[in-house]
PDB file of C-alpha atoms in Angstrom:
ATOM      1  CA  UNK A   1     -52.526 -87.177  39.465  1.00  0.00           C
ATOM      2  CA  UNK A   2     -51.856 -90.834  38.069  1.00  0.00           C
ATOM      3  CA  UNK A   3     -55.801 -90.904  37.230  1.00  0.00           C
ATOM      4  CA  UNK A   4     -55.453 -87.392  35.519  1.00  0.00           C
ATOM      5  CA  UNK A   5     -52.686 -88.514  33.412  1.00  0.00           C
ATOM      6  CA  UNK A   6     -54.522 -91.804  32.062  1.00  0.00           C
ATOM      7  CA  UNK A   7     -57.761 -89.736  31.564  1.00  0.00           C
ATOM      8  CA  UNK A   8     -55.478 -87.246  29.327  1.00  0.00           C
ATOM      9  CA  UNK A   9     -54.364 -90.085  26.937  1.00  0.00           C
ATOM     10  CA  UNK A  10     -55.508 -88.294  23.817  1.00  0.00           C
ATOM     11  CA  UNK A  11     -53.712 -85.079  24.338  1.00  0.00           C
ATOM     12  CA  UNK A  12     -50.379 -86.756  23.655  1.00  0.00           C
ATOM     13  CA  UNK A  13     -51.284 -88.535  20.703  1.00  0.00           C
ATOM     14  CA  UNK A  14     -52.770 -85.430  18.854  1.00  0.00           C
ATOM     15  CA  UNK A  15     -50.241 -82.947  19.742  1.00  0.00           C
ATOM     16  CA  UNK A  16     -47.309 -85.496  19.209  1.00  0.00           C
ATOM     17  CA  UNK A  17     -47.966 -87.689  16.527  1.00  0.00           C
ATOM     18  CA  UNK A  18     -47.044 -87.727  12.763  1.00  0.00           C
ATOM     19  CA  UNK A  19     -49.255 -89.673  10.777  1.00  0.00           C
ATOM     20  CA  UNK A  20     -52.173 -90.113   7.831  1.00  0.00           C
ATOM     21  CA  UNK A  21     -55.287 -92.176   7.226  1.00  0.00           C
ATOM     22  CA  UNK A  22     -57.831 -93.324   5.301  1.00  0.00           C
ATOM     23  CA  UNK A  23     -58.807 -91.197   1.890  1.00  0.00           C
ATOM     24  CA  UNK A  24     -60.376 -87.952   3.361  1.00  0.00           C
ATOM     25  CA  UNK A  25     -62.452 -85.608   1.178  1.00  0.00           C
ATOM     26  CA  UNK A  26     -61.251 -82.045   1.770  1.00  0.00           C
ATOM     27  CA  UNK A  27     -65.027 -81.273   2.087  1.00  0.00           C
ATOM     28  CA  UNK A  28     -65.328 -83.873   4.904  1.00  0.00           C
ATOM     29  CA  UNK A  29     -62.438 -82.032   6.764  1.00  0.00           C
ATOM     30  CA  UNK A  30     -63.752 -78.748   6.211  1.00  0.00           C
ATOM     31  CA  UNK A  31     -67.300 -80.065   7.654  1.00  0.00           C
ATOM     32  CA  UNK A  32     -65.320 -81.219  10.929  1.00  0.00           C
ATOM     33  CA  UNK A  33     -63.720 -77.703  10.938  1.00  0.00           C
ATOM     34  CA  UNK A  34     -67.074 -75.703  10.752  1.00  0.00           C
ATOM     35  CA  UNK A  35     -68.855 -78.195  13.042  1.00  0.00           C
ATOM     36  CA  UNK A  36     -65.739 -78.145  15.467  1.00  0.00           C
ATOM     37  CA  UNK A  37     -66.027 -74.331  15.572  1.00  0.00           C
ATOM     38  CA  UNK A  38     -69.555 -74.429  16.221  1.00  0.00           C
ATOM     39  CA  UNK A  39     -69.884 -76.850  19.042  1.00  0.00           C
ATOM     40  CA  UNK A  40     -66.686 -74.763  20.827  1.00  0.00           C
ATOM     41  CA  UNK A  41     -69.015 -71.698  20.467  1.00  0.00           C
ATOM     42  CA  UNK A  42     -71.789 -73.563  22.181  1.00  0.00           C
ATOM     43  CA  UNK A  43     -69.692 -74.781  24.854  1.00  0.00           C
ATOM     44  CA  UNK A  44     -67.437 -71.955  25.526  1.00  0.00           C
ATOM     45  CA  UNK A  45     -68.773 -71.774  29.468  1.00  0.00           C
ATOM     46  CA  UNK A  46     -68.480 -75.557  29.998  1.00  0.00           C
ATOM     47  CA  UNK A  47     -65.114 -75.452  31.484  1.00  0.00           C
ATOM     48  CA  UNK A  48     -66.576 -73.125  34.241  1.00  0.00           C
ATOM     49  CA  UNK A  49     -70.291 -74.296  34.608  1.00  0.00           C
ATOM     50  CA  UNK A  50     -69.434 -77.954  33.993  1.00  0.00           C
ATOM     51  CA  UNK A  51     -72.162 -77.929  31.865  1.00  0.00           C
ATOM     52  CA  UNK A  52     -71.293 -78.888  28.120  1.00  0.00           C
ATOM     53  CA  UNK A  53     -73.836 -79.529  25.281  1.00  0.00           C
ATOM     54  CA  UNK A  54     -75.135 -83.039  25.491  1.00  0.00           C
ATOM     55  CA  UNK A  55     -76.105 -85.203  22.490  1.00  0.00           C
ATOM     56  CA  UNK A  56     -79.584 -85.322  23.681  1.00  0.00           C
ATOM     57  CA  UNK A  57     -79.886 -81.852  22.284  1.00  0.00           C
ATOM     58  CA  UNK A  58     -80.364 -82.310  18.439  1.00  0.00           C
ATOM     59  CA  UNK A  59     -78.391 -79.153  17.537  1.00  0.00           C
ATOM     60  CA  UNK A  60     -75.224 -80.407  19.443  1.00  0.00           C
ATOM     61  CA  UNK A  61     -75.815 -84.234  18.392  1.00  0.00           C
ATOM     62  CA  UNK A  62     -75.598 -82.917  14.598  1.00  0.00           C
ATOM     63  CA  UNK A  63     -72.334 -81.410  15.459  1.00  0.00           C
ATOM     64  CA  UNK A  64     -70.737 -84.120  17.308  1.00  0.00           C
ATOM     65  CA  UNK A  65     -72.027 -86.711  14.357  1.00  0.00           C
ATOM     66  CA  UNK A  66     -69.849 -84.523  12.047  1.00  0.00           C
ATOM     67  CA  UNK A  67     -67.054 -84.344  14.506  1.00  0.00           C
ATOM     68  CA  UNK A  68     -66.816 -88.034  15.813  1.00  0.00           C
ATOM     69  CA  UNK A  69     -68.130 -89.661  12.427  1.00  0.00           C
ATOM     70  CA  UNK A  70     -65.488 -92.161  11.288  1.00  0.00           C
ATOM     71  CA  UNK A  71     -67.717 -94.566   9.659  1.00  0.00           C
ATOM     72  CA  UNK A  72     -65.594 -93.897   6.622  1.00  0.00           C
ATOM     73  CA  UNK A  73     -62.685 -95.117   8.040  1.00  0.00           C
ATOM     74  CA  UNK A  74     -63.586 -99.009   7.610  1.00  0.00           C
ATOM     75  CA  UNK A  75     -61.647-101.677   8.730  1.00  0.00           C
ATOM     76  CA  UNK A  76     -59.908-103.574   5.783  1.00  0.00           C
ATOM     77  CA  UNK A  77     -59.634-100.447   3.452  1.00  0.00           C
ATOM     78  CA  UNK A  78     -56.412 -99.744   1.739  1.00  0.00           C
ATOM     79  CA  UNK A  79     -54.370 -97.298   3.644  1.00  0.00           C
ATOM     80  CA  UNK A  80     -54.455 -93.791   2.038  1.00  0.00           C
ATOM     81  CA  UNK A  81     -51.704 -91.714   0.657  1.00  0.00           C
ATOM     82  CA  UNK A  82     -49.353 -90.475   2.985  1.00  0.00           C
ATOM     83  CA  UNK A  83     -49.932 -87.042   1.865  1.00  0.00           C
ATOM     84  CA  UNK A  84     -52.802 -86.583   3.627  1.00  0.00           C
ATOM     85  CA  UNK A  85     -51.388 -86.121   6.845  1.00  0.00           C
ATOM     86  CA  UNK A  86     -52.415 -82.530   7.309  1.00  0.00           C
ATOM     87  CA  UNK A  87     -56.128 -83.131   6.742  1.00  0.00           C
ATOM     88  CA  UNK A  88     -55.979 -86.446   9.024  1.00  0.00           C
ATOM     89  CA  UNK A  89     -54.172 -84.306  11.791  1.00  0.00           C
ATOM     90  CA  UNK A  90     -56.470 -81.253  11.479  1.00  0.00           C
ATOM     91  CA  UNK A  91     -59.450 -83.703  12.155  1.00  0.00           C
ATOM     92  CA  UNK A  92     -57.623 -85.348  15.088  1.00  0.00           C
ATOM     93  CA  UNK A  93     -57.037 -82.010  16.653  1.00  0.00           C
ATOM     94  CA  UNK A  94     -60.725 -81.170  16.261  1.00  0.00           C
ATOM     95  CA  UNK A  95     -61.813 -84.603  18.013  1.00  0.00           C
ATOM     96  CA  UNK A  96     -59.300 -83.727  20.777  1.00  0.00           C
ATOM     97  CA  UNK A  97     -60.623 -80.161  21.308  1.00  0.00           C
ATOM     98  CA  UNK A  98     -64.264 -81.279  21.427  1.00  0.00           C
ATOM     99  CA  UNK A  99     -63.518 -84.286  23.643  1.00  0.00           C
ATOM    100  CA  UNK A 100     -61.788 -82.204  25.886  1.00  0.00           C
ATOM    101  CA  UNK A 101     -64.785 -79.900  26.746  1.00  0.00           C
ATOM    102  CA  UNK A 102     -66.318 -82.739  28.418  1.00  0.00           C
ATOM    103  CA  UNK A 103     -63.407 -84.025  30.127  1.00  0.00           C
ATOM    104  CA  UNK A 104     -62.628 -80.549  31.510  1.00  0.00           C
ATOM    105  CA  UNK A 105     -65.991 -79.423  32.200  1.00  0.00           C
ATOM    106  CA  UNK A 106     -66.393 -77.549  35.549  1.00  0.00           C
ATOM    107  CA  UNK A 107     -62.214 -77.608  36.336  1.00  0.00           C
ATOM    108  CA  UNK A 108     -61.784 -73.945  35.316  1.00  0.00           C
ATOM    109  CA  UNK A 109     -59.253 -75.166  33.106  1.00  0.00           C
ATOM    110  CA  UNK A 110     -59.769 -73.543  29.762  1.00  0.00           C
ATOM    111  CA  UNK A 111     -56.416 -74.279  27.631  1.00  0.00           C
ATOM    112  CA  UNK A 112     -54.604 -77.258  27.768  1.00  0.00           C
ATOM    113  CA  UNK A 113     -51.482 -75.563  27.815  1.00  0.00           C
ATOM    114  CA  UNK A 114     -51.903 -74.804  31.305  1.00  0.00           C
ATOM    115  CA  UNK A 115     -52.040 -78.137  32.696  1.00  0.00           C
ATOM    116  CA  UNK A 116     -49.291 -77.701  34.645  1.00  0.00           C
ATOM    117  CA  UNK A 117     -50.935 -75.399  37.340  1.00  0.00           C
ATOM    118  CA  UNK A 118     -53.690 -78.247  38.154  1.00  0.00           C
ATOM    119  CA  UNK A 119     -55.915 -77.534  41.455  1.00  0.00           C
ATOM    120  CA  UNK A 120     -55.873 -80.905  43.553  1.00  0.00           C
ATOM    121  CA  UNK A 121     -59.437 -81.325  42.743  1.00  0.00           C
ATOM    122  CA  UNK A 122     -59.224 -81.637  39.529  1.00  0.00           C
ATOM    123  CA  UNK A 123     -58.427 -85.183  38.840  1.00  0.00           C
ATOM    124  CA  UNK A 124     -61.837 -86.089  41.028  1.00  0.00           C
ATOM    125  CA  UNK A 125     -63.855 -83.718  38.649  1.00  0.00           C
ATOM    126  CA  UNK A 126     -62.344 -85.328  35.557  1.00  0.00           C
ATOM    127  CA  UNK A 127     -63.050 -88.679  36.978  1.00  0.00           C
ATOM    128  CA  UNK A 128     -66.774 -87.635  37.632  1.00  0.00           C
ATOM    129  CA  UNK A 129     -67.323 -85.816  34.233  1.00  0.00           C
ATOM    130  CA  UNK A 130     -66.046 -89.219  32.766  1.00  0.00           C
ATOM    131  CA  UNK A 131     -69.100 -91.006  34.312  1.00  0.00           C
ATOM    132  CA  UNK A 132     -71.294 -88.073  34.194  1.00  0.00           C
ATOM    133  CA  UNK A 133     -70.618 -87.369  30.158  1.00  0.00           C
ATOM    134  CA  UNK A 134     -70.326 -91.166  29.639  1.00  0.00           C
ATOM    135  CA  UNK A 135     -71.917 -91.097  26.142  1.00  0.00           C
ATOM    136  CA  UNK A 136     -70.038 -88.272  24.790  1.00  0.00           C
ATOM    137  CA  UNK A 137     -66.371 -89.254  26.068  1.00  0.00           C
ATOM    138  CA  UNK A 138     -67.507 -92.861  24.675  1.00  0.00           C
ATOM    139  CA  UNK A 139     -67.674 -91.426  21.277  1.00  0.00           C
ATOM    140  CA  UNK A 140     -64.663 -89.186  21.876  1.00  0.00           C
ATOM    141  CA  UNK A 141     -62.470 -92.538  22.731  1.00  0.00           C
ATOM    142  CA  UNK A 142     -64.318 -94.424  19.569  1.00  0.00           C
ATOM    143  CA  UNK A 143     -63.448 -91.654  17.260  1.00  0.00           C
ATOM    144  CA  UNK A 144     -59.920 -91.151  18.223  1.00  0.00           C
ATOM    145  CA  UNK A 145     -58.911 -95.121  18.399  1.00  0.00           C
ATOM    146  CA  UNK A 146     -60.547 -94.994  14.848  1.00  0.00           C
ATOM    147  CA  UNK A 147     -58.557 -92.492  13.507  1.00  0.00           C
ATOM    148  CA  UNK A 148     -55.505 -93.948  15.092  1.00  0.00           C
ATOM    149  CA  UNK A 149     -56.229 -97.347  13.564  1.00  0.00           C
ATOM    150  CA  UNK A 150     -56.208 -95.577  10.029  1.00  0.00           C
ATOM    151  CA  UNK A 151     -53.246 -93.528  10.766  1.00  0.00           C
ATOM    152  CA  UNK A 152     -50.997 -96.367  11.886  1.00  0.00           C
ATOM    153  CA  UNK A 153     -51.968 -98.515   8.648  1.00  0.00           C
ATOM    154  CA  UNK A 154     -51.226 -95.566   6.492  1.00  0.00           C
ATOM    155  CA  UNK A 155     -47.821 -94.931   8.194  1.00  0.00           C
ATOM    156  CA  UNK A 156     -46.829 -98.634   8.100  1.00  0.00           C
ATOM    157  CA  UNK A 157     -47.651 -98.636   4.580  1.00  0.00           C
ATOM    158  CA  UNK A 158     -45.260 -95.552   4.034  1.00  0.00           C
ATOM    159  CA  UNK A 159     -42.349 -96.979   6.109  1.00  0.00           C
ATOM    160  CA  UNK A 160     -42.917-100.110   3.940  1.00  0.00           C
ATOM    161  CA  UNK A 161     -42.585 -98.444   0.742  1.00  0.00           C
ATOM    162  CA  UNK A 162     -39.852 -95.973   1.959  1.00  0.00           C
ATOM    163  CA  UNK A 163     -37.855 -97.502   5.149  1.00  0.00           C
ATOM    164  CA  UNK A 164     -35.133 -95.144   4.640  1.00  0.00           C
ATOM    165  CA  UNK A 165     -37.199 -91.886   5.253  1.00  0.00           C
ATOM    166  CA  UNK A 166     -37.678 -92.716   8.869  1.00  0.00           C
ATOM    167  CA  UNK A 167     -34.235 -93.409   9.783  1.00  0.00           C
ATOM    168  CA  UNK A 168     -33.356 -89.964  10.901  1.00  0.00           C
ATOM    169  CA  UNK A 169     -34.206 -86.218  11.290  1.00  0.00           C
ATOM    170  CA  UNK A 170     -37.810 -85.045  11.775  1.00  0.00           C
ATOM    171  CA  UNK A 171     -39.354 -88.244  10.600  1.00  0.00           C
ATOM    172  CA  UNK A 172     -37.832 -90.442  12.659  1.00  0.00           C
ATOM    173  CA  UNK A 173     -38.294 -88.494  15.627  1.00  0.00           C
ATOM    174  CA  UNK A 174     -42.327 -87.897  14.598  1.00  0.00           C
ATOM    175  CA  UNK A 175     -42.493 -91.668  14.054  1.00  0.00           C
ATOM    176  CA  UNK A 176     -41.143 -92.047  17.634  1.00  0.00           C
ATOM    177  CA  UNK A 177     -43.609 -89.501  18.970  1.00  0.00           C
ATOM    178  CA  UNK A 178     -46.342 -91.284  17.242  1.00  0.00           C
ATOM    179  CA  UNK A 179     -45.650 -94.982  18.572  1.00  0.00           C
ATOM    180  CA  UNK A 180     -45.320 -92.969  22.090  1.00  0.00           C
ATOM    181  CA  UNK A 181     -48.624 -91.576  21.690  1.00  0.00           C
ATOM    182  CA  UNK A 182     -50.427 -94.784  20.471  1.00  0.00           C
ATOM    183  CA  UNK A 183     -49.019 -96.288  23.369  1.00  0.00           C
ATOM    184  CA  UNK A 184     -50.468 -93.876  25.763  1.00  0.00           C
ATOM    185  CA  UNK A 185     -53.705 -93.705  24.034  1.00  0.00           C
ATOM    186  CA  UNK A 186     -54.354 -97.419  24.545  1.00  0.00           C
ATOM    187  CA  UNK A 187     -53.118 -97.561  28.009  1.00  0.00           C
ATOM    188  CA  UNK A 188     -55.361 -94.711  28.678  1.00  0.00           C
ATOM    189  CA  UNK A 189     -58.332 -96.290  27.300  1.00  0.00           C
ATOM    190  CA  UNK A 190     -58.050 -99.507  29.356  1.00  0.00           C
ATOM    191  CA  UNK A 191     -57.007 -97.818  32.487  1.00  0.00           C
ATOM    192  CA  UNK A 192     -60.372 -95.553  32.335  1.00  0.00           C
ATOM    193  CA  UNK A 193     -62.442 -98.956  32.631  1.00  0.00           C
ATOM    194  CA  UNK A 194     -62.488 -98.771  36.446  1.00  0.00           C
ATOM    195  CA  UNK A 195     -63.706 -95.052  36.655  1.00  0.00           C
ATOM    196  CA  UNK A 196     -66.634 -95.231  39.107  1.00  0.00           C
ATOM    197  CA  UNK A 197     -69.962 -94.969  37.463  1.00  0.00           C
ATOM    198  CA  UNK A 198     -68.953 -96.442  34.103  1.00  0.00           C
ATOM    199  CA  UNK A 199     -71.541 -99.179  32.971  1.00  0.00           C
ATOM    200  CA  UNK A 200     -70.876-102.292  31.817  1.00  0.00           C
ATOM    201  CA  UNK A 201     -72.362-101.701  28.510  1.00  0.00           C
ATOM    202  CA  UNK A 202     -70.168 -98.568  27.870  1.00  0.00           C
ATOM    203  CA  UNK A 203     -66.835-100.763  28.503  1.00  0.00           C
ATOM    204  CA  UNK A 204     -68.317-103.575  25.890  1.00  0.00           C
ATOM    205  CA  UNK A 205     -68.681-100.667  23.553  1.00  0.00           C
ATOM    206  CA  UNK A 206     -65.388 -99.365  23.973  1.00  0.00           C
ATOM    207  CA  UNK A 207     -63.808-103.049  23.718  1.00  0.00           C
ATOM    208  CA  UNK A 208     -65.151-102.837  20.193  1.00  0.00           C
ATOM    209  CA  UNK A 209     -62.721-100.182  19.137  1.00  0.00           C
ATOM    210  CA  UNK A 210     -59.975-101.683  20.928  1.00  0.00           C
ATOM    211  CA  UNK A 211     -60.366-105.058  19.277  1.00  0.00           C
ATOM    212  CA  UNK A 212     -60.307-103.211  16.080  1.00  0.00           C
ATOM    213  CA  UNK A 213     -57.130-101.258  16.290  1.00  0.00           C
ATOM    214  CA  UNK A 214     -55.184-104.084  18.199  1.00  0.00           C
ATOM    215  CA  UNK A 215     -53.715-105.916  15.212  1.00  0.00           C
ATOM    216  CA  UNK A 216     -52.582-102.779  13.732  1.00  0.00           C
ATOM    217  CA  UNK A 217     -51.062-101.268  16.923  1.00  0.00           C
ATOM    218  CA  UNK A 218     -49.543-104.910  17.498  1.00  0.00           C
ATOM    219  CA  UNK A 219     -47.702-104.470  14.100  1.00  0.00           C
ATOM    220  CA  UNK A 220     -46.510-100.927  14.713  1.00  0.00           C
ATOM    221  CA  UNK A 221     -45.205-101.047  18.241  1.00  0.00           C
ATOM    222  CA  UNK A 222     -42.084-102.178  19.608  1.00  0.00           C
ATOM    223  CA  UNK A 223     -41.734-104.837  22.159  1.00  0.00           C
ATOM    224  CA  UNK A 224     -41.675-102.685  25.132  1.00  0.00           C
ATOM    225  CA  UNK A 225     -44.665-100.726  24.125  1.00  0.00           C
ATOM    226  CA  UNK A 226     -46.797-104.102  23.512  1.00  0.00           C
ATOM    227  CA  UNK A 227     -45.855-105.350  26.816  1.00  0.00           C
ATOM    228  CA  UNK A 228     -46.841-101.945  28.471  1.00  0.00           C
ATOM    229  CA  UNK A 229     -50.256-102.181  26.999  1.00  0.00           C
ATOM    230  CA  UNK A 230     -51.002-105.644  27.760  1.00  0.00           C
ATOM    231  CA  UNK A 231     -49.640-105.231  31.193  1.00  0.00           C
ATOM    232  CA  UNK A 232     -52.063-102.570  31.761  1.00  0.00           C
ATOM    233  CA  UNK A 233     -55.157-104.432  29.913  1.00  0.00           C
ATOM    234  CA  UNK A 234     -54.502-107.533  32.310  1.00  0.00           C
ATOM    235  CA  UNK A 235     -54.370-105.531  35.464  1.00  0.00           C
ATOM    236  CA  UNK A 236     -57.585-103.863  34.719  1.00  0.00           C
ATOM    237  CA  UNK A 237     -59.053-107.079  33.678  1.00  0.00           C
ATOM    238  CA  UNK A 238     -58.378-108.267  36.993  1.00  0.00           C
ATOM    239  CA  UNK A 239     -60.523-105.615  38.463  1.00  0.00           C
ATOM    240  CA  UNK A 240     -63.648-106.049  36.255  1.00  0.00           C
ATOM    241  CA  UNK A 241     -66.517-107.949  37.697  1.00  0.00           C
ATOM    242  CA  UNK A 242     -68.603-108.652  34.097  1.00  0.00           C
ATOM    243  CA  UNK A 243     -66.950-111.912  32.714  1.00  0.00           C
ATOM    244  CA  UNK A 244     -67.624-110.306  29.182  1.00  0.00           C
ATOM    245  CA  UNK A 245     -65.898-107.186  29.864  1.00  0.00           C
ATOM    246  CA  UNK A 246     -62.790-109.143  31.367  1.00  0.00           C
ATOM    247  CA  UNK A 247     -62.644-111.548  28.466  1.00  0.00           C
ATOM    248  CA  UNK A 248     -62.623-108.517  26.236  1.00  0.00           C
ATOM    249  CA  UNK A 249     -59.600-107.173  28.072  1.00  0.00           C
ATOM    250  CA  UNK A 250     -57.787-110.424  27.774  1.00  0.00           C
ATOM    251  CA  UNK A 251     -58.129-110.770  24.166  1.00  0.00           C
ATOM    252  CA  UNK A 252     -57.061-107.335  23.584  1.00  0.00           C
ATOM    253  CA  UNK A 253     -54.242-107.849  25.609  1.00  0.00           C
ATOM    254  CA  UNK A 254     -53.435-110.945  23.800  1.00  0.00           C
ATOM    255  CA  UNK A 255     -53.359-109.803  20.487  1.00  0.00           C
ATOM    256  CA  UNK A 256     -51.313-106.841  21.503  1.00  0.00           C
ATOM    257  CA  UNK A 257     -48.544-109.128  23.020  1.00  0.00           C
ATOM    258  CA  UNK A 258     -49.339-112.885  22.783  1.00  0.00           C
TER     259      UNK A 258
END
């Protein structure tokens, strides 16, 4: 069950966070919605068959490029207006829904809300899926990390401009959920590395997204959360046989909590 929790890191973030992100064109969000609906239709039986659409299929790739395409969320861009929260959260939910098609393929789980009734074989199937669908799940991870980084930067700017806004009530609770979700997100990514069957190159690619989000996360999270992430990354680093992957995790950990 512990591995299942780690592999489901993204759910808590998307459902629990309150955030915003880089400037979003409403037409882009509409395109994401349309693509996600189309992809869900293509994959409607995957939770039973274990055969989701692969990005090697041009039709599936075209849809995934839209849903997971975060190139516009460039590092160093000025934070977007906080008022764009609704569009960003919609995009995040679409990324989650699409990514979970791969995570839950062949598990007979069609509804994430019913996760309390998990068959004991599900964690093993999810681990198998992570390796089998590594290209798609890797893009899923990268998209969520890029989105998370942009959200953190925008929320941090809003806190700096209006600190009293987050001191109590729903805004304070939302901020706490977001921080908890970011923590689980980052722990979840690094603790996926030891899943059997994942290649060294896949891990190195994920480290690029981890390194990109690390400075923003380090400024945004409290000391306990940073320590939790750092310790998880260092623990995983000890298990890595590839020195470059090991060094990348250590560098990430030291950026999060020197």
